[in-house]
Short mmCIF file of C-alpha atoms in Angstrom, two decimals:
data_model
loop_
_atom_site.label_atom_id
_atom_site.label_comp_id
_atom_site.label_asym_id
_atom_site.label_seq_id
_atom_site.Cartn_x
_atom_site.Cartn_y
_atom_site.Cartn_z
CA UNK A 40 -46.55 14.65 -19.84
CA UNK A 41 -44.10 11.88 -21.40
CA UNK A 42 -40.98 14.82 -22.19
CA UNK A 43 -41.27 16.20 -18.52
CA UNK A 44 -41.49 12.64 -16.77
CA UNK A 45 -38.05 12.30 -19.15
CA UNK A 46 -36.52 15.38 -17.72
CA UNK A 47 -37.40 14.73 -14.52
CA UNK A 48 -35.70 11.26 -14.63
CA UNK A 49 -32.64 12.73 -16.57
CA UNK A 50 -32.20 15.28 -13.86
CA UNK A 51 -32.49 12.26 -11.25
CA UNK A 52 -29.91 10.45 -12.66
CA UNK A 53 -27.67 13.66 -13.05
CA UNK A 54 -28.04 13.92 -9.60
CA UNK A 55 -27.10 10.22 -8.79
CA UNK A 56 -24.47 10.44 -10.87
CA UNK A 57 -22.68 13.52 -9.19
CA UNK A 58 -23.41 11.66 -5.83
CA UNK A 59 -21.69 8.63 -6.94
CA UNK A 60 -18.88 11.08 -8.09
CA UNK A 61 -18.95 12.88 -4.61
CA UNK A 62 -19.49 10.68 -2.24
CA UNK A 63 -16.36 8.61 -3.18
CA UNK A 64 -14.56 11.69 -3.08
CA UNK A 65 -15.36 13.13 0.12
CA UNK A 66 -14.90 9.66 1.94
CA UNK A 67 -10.98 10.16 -0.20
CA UNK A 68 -10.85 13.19 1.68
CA UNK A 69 -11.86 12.13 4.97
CA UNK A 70 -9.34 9.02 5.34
CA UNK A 71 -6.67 11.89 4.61
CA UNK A 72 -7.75 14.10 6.86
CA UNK A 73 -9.05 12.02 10.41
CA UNK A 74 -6.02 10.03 10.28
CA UNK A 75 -2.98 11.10 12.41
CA UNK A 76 0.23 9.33 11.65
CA UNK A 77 1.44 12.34 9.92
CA UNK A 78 4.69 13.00 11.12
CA UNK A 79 5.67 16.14 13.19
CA UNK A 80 8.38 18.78 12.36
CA UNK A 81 10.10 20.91 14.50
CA UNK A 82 11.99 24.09 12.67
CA UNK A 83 10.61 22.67 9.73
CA UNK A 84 12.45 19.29 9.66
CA UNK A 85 11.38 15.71 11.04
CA UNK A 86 12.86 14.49 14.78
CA UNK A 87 14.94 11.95 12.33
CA UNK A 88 16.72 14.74 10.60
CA UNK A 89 17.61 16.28 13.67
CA UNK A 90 18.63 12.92 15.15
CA UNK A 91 21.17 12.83 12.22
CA UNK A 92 22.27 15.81 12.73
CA UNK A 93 23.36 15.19 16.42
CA UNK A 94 25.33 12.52 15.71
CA UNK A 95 27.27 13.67 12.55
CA UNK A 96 30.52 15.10 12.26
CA UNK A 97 29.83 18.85 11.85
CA UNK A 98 29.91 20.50 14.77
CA UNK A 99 27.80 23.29 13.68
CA UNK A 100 25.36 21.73 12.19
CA UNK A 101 25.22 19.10 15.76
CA UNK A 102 25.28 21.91 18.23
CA UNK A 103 22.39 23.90 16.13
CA UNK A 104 20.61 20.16 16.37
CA UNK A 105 21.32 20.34 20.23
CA UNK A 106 19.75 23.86 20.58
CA UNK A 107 16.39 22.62 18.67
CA UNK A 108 16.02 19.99 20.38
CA UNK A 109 16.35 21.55 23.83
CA UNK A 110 14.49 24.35 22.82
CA UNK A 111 11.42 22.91 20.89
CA UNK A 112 11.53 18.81 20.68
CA UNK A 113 11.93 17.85 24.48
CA UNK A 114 9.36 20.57 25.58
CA UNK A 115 6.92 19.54 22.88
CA UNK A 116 7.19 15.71 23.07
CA UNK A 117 6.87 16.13 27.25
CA UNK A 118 3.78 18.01 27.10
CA UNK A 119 2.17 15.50 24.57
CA UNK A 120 3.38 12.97 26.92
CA UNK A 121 1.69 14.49 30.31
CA UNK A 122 -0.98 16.73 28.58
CA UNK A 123 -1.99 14.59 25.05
CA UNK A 124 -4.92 13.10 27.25
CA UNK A 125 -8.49 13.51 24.53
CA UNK A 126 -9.42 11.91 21.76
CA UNK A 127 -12.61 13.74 20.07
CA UNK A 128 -15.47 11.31 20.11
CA UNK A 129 -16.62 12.52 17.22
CA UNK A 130 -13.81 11.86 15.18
CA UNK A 131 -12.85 8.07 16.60
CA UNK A 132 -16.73 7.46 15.48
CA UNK A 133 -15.54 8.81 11.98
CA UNK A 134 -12.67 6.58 11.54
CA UNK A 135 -14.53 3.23 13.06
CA UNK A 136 -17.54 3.88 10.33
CA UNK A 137 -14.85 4.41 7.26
CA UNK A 138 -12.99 1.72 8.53
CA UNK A 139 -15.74 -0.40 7.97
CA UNK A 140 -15.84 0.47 4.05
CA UNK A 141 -14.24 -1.38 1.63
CA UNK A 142 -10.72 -0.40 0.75
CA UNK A 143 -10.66 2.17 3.45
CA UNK A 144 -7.42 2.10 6.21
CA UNK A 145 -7.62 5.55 7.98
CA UNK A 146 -4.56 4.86 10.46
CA UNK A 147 -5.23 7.38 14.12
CA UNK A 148 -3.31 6.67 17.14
CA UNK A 149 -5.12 6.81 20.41
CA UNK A 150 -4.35 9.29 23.13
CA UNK A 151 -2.54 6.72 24.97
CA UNK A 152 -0.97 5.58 22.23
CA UNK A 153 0.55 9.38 21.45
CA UNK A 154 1.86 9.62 25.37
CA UNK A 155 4.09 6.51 24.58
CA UNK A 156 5.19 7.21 21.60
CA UNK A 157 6.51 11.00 23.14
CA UNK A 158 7.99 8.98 25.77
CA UNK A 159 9.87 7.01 23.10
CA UNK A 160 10.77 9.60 20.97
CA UNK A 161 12.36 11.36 24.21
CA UNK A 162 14.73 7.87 24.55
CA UNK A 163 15.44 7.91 20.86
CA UNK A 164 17.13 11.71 21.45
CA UNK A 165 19.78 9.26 23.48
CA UNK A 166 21.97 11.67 25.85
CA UNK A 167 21.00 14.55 23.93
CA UNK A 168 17.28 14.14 25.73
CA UNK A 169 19.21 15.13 29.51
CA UNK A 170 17.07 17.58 29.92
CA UNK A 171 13.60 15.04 29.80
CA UNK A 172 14.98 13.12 32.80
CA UNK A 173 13.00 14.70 35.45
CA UNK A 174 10.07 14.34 33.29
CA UNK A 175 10.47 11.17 32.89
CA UNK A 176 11.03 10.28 35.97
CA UNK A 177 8.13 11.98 36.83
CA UNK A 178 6.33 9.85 34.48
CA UNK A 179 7.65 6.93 36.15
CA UNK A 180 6.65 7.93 39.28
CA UNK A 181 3.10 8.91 38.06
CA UNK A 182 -0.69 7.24 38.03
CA UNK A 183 -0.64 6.74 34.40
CA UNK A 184 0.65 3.58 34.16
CA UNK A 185 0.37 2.65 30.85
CA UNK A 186 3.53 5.15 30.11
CA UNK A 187 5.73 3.51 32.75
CA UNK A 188 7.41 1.25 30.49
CA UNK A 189 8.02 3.56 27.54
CA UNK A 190 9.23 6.01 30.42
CA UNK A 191 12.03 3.59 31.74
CA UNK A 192 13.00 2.79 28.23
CA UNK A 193 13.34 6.30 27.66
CA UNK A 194 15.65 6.83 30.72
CA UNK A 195 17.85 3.54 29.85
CA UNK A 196 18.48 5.37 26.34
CA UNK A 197 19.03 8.43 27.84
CA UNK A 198 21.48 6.94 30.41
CA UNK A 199 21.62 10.28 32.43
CA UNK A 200 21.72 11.44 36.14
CA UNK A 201 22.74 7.67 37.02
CA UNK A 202 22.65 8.52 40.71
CA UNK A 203 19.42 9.45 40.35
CA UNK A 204 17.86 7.02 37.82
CA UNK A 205 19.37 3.74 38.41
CA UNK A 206 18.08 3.59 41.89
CA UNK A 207 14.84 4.72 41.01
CA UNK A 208 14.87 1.45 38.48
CA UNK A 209 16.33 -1.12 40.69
CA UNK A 210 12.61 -1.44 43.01
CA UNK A 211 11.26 -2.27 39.40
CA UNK A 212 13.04 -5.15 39.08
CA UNK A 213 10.95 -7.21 41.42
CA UNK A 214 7.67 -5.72 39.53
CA UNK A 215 6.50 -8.64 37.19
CA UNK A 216 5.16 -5.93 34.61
CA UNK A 217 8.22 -3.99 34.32
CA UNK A 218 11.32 -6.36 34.96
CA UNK A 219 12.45 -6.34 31.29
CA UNK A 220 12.09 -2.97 30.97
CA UNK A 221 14.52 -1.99 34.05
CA UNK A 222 16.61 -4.49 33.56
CA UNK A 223 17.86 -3.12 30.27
CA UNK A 224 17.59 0.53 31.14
CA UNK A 225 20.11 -0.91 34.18
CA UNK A 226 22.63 -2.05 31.60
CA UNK A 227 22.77 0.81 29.54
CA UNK A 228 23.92 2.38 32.24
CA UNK A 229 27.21 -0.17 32.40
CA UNK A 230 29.26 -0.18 35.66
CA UNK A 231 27.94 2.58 36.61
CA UNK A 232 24.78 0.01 37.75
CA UNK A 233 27.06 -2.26 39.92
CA UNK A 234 24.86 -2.28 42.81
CA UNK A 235 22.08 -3.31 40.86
CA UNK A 236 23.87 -6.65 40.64
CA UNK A 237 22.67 -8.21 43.54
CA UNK A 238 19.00 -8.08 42.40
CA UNK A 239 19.87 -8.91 38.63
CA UNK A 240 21.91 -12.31 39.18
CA UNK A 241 17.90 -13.86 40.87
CA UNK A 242 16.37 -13.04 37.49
CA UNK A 243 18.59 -15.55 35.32
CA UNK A 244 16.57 -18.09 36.65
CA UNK A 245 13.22 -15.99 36.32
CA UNK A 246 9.81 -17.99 34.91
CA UNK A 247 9.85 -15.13 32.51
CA UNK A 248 12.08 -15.42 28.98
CA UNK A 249 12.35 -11.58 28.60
CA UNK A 250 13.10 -11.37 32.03
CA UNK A 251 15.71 -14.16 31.81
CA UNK A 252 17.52 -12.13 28.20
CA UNK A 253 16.91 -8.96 29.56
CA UNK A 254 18.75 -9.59 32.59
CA UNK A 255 21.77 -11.65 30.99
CA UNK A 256 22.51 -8.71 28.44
CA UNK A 257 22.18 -6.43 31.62
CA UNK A 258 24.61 -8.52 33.49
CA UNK A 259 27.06 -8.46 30.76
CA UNK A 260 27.20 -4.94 29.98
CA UNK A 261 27.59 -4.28 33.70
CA UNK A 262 29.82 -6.53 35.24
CA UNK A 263 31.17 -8.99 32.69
CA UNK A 264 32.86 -10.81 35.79
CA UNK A 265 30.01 -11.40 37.53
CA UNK A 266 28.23 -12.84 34.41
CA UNK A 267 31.23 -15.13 33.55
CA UNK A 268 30.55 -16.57 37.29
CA UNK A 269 26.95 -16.94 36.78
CA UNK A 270 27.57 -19.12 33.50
CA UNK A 271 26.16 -16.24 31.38
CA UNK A 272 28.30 -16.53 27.62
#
């Protein structure tokens, strides 16, 4: 009886010892996998790349950045940004219970989280994102109102369509919320956001600091006379 009471605890601790060896392994595995901050390509290169590319001196190598963009990034990044909407249950119960363990960081952005960032990325494209305006504006306009701020950002970057946009963004200067936000989309858009003036100038005073910086750099970059007269240096 003693050799097979041996085996059969020599066989038990074989099999701990693979699960210690597994387990560790598969969790590995897991925080690689569940995580999401893994950085999407578009023709095979990242959004920076093609940001570079834009803005260097090669023509070709800018205008074949311009027809990517136009062609894959701004359709993808709006759709995340109206459609990106689920996050599997399932797998946000995954990364809560890792990220419980020890020396486990399994980073995941949240659906709302993902609409944003799109929004972002679209204001990072700069003038080469035209083409998201009316989505954005859209977005503006829209019930999700987590993604109004990224969405004015976007169109301040973007500084397109300015008789459109800027007086879509001047009513948002009286909303508490958003007054930084269209404030500085405003003064992107330079003179061209003169009549914005009026409702700027109130907000030097504003309880606010953001609102109070955000609407003396506004001031400046659109009517540097006006700020001079309203003591702004």
């Amino acid at each position: 009886m003693l050799p097979l009471v041996k085996k059969r605890l020599k066989r038990i601790a074989v099999g701990v010892l693979i699960g210690l060896l597994i387990v560790p392994g598969v969790i590995w595995l897991l925080s690689k996998t569940l995580g999401n901050f893994h950085e999407t390509l578009y023709a095979g290169q990242s959004l920076s790349h093609w940001q570079e590319q834009l803005d260097g001196r090669d023509a070709g190598a800018s205008n074949k950045a311009y027809a990517i963009v136009n062609a894959q990034v701004v359709p993808q990044l709006i759709d995340t940004m109206f459609h990106d909407t689920n996050d599997s249950k399932t797998r946000l119960g995954a990364v809560g219970f890792l990220n419980d363990l020890p020396g486990i960081q399994i980073d995941y952005m949240e659906a709302f989280g993902r609409r944003c960032a799109a929004a972002r990325s679209l204001g990072e494209l700069g003038p080469a994102g035209k083409a998201a305006v009316p989505s954005l504006i859209a977005a503006v306009k829209g019930s999700d109102v987590g993604l109004h701020e990224a969405a004015i950002r976007a169109l301040g970057r973007i500084h397109s369509d300015p008789d459109v946009v800027i007086p879509l963004l001047i009513p948002y200067l009286t909303n508490d919320d958003l007054i930084d936000e269209a404030a500085s989309a405003l003064g992107n858009y330079g003179t061209l956001a003169k009549v914005a003036v009026p409702q700027i100038i109130p907000l030097l005073n504003a309880k606010d600091n953001d609102a109070r910086v955000a609407a003396r750099v506004a001031l400046k970059k659109i009517d540097p006379e006006a700020a001079a007269k309203a003591g702004v240096k």
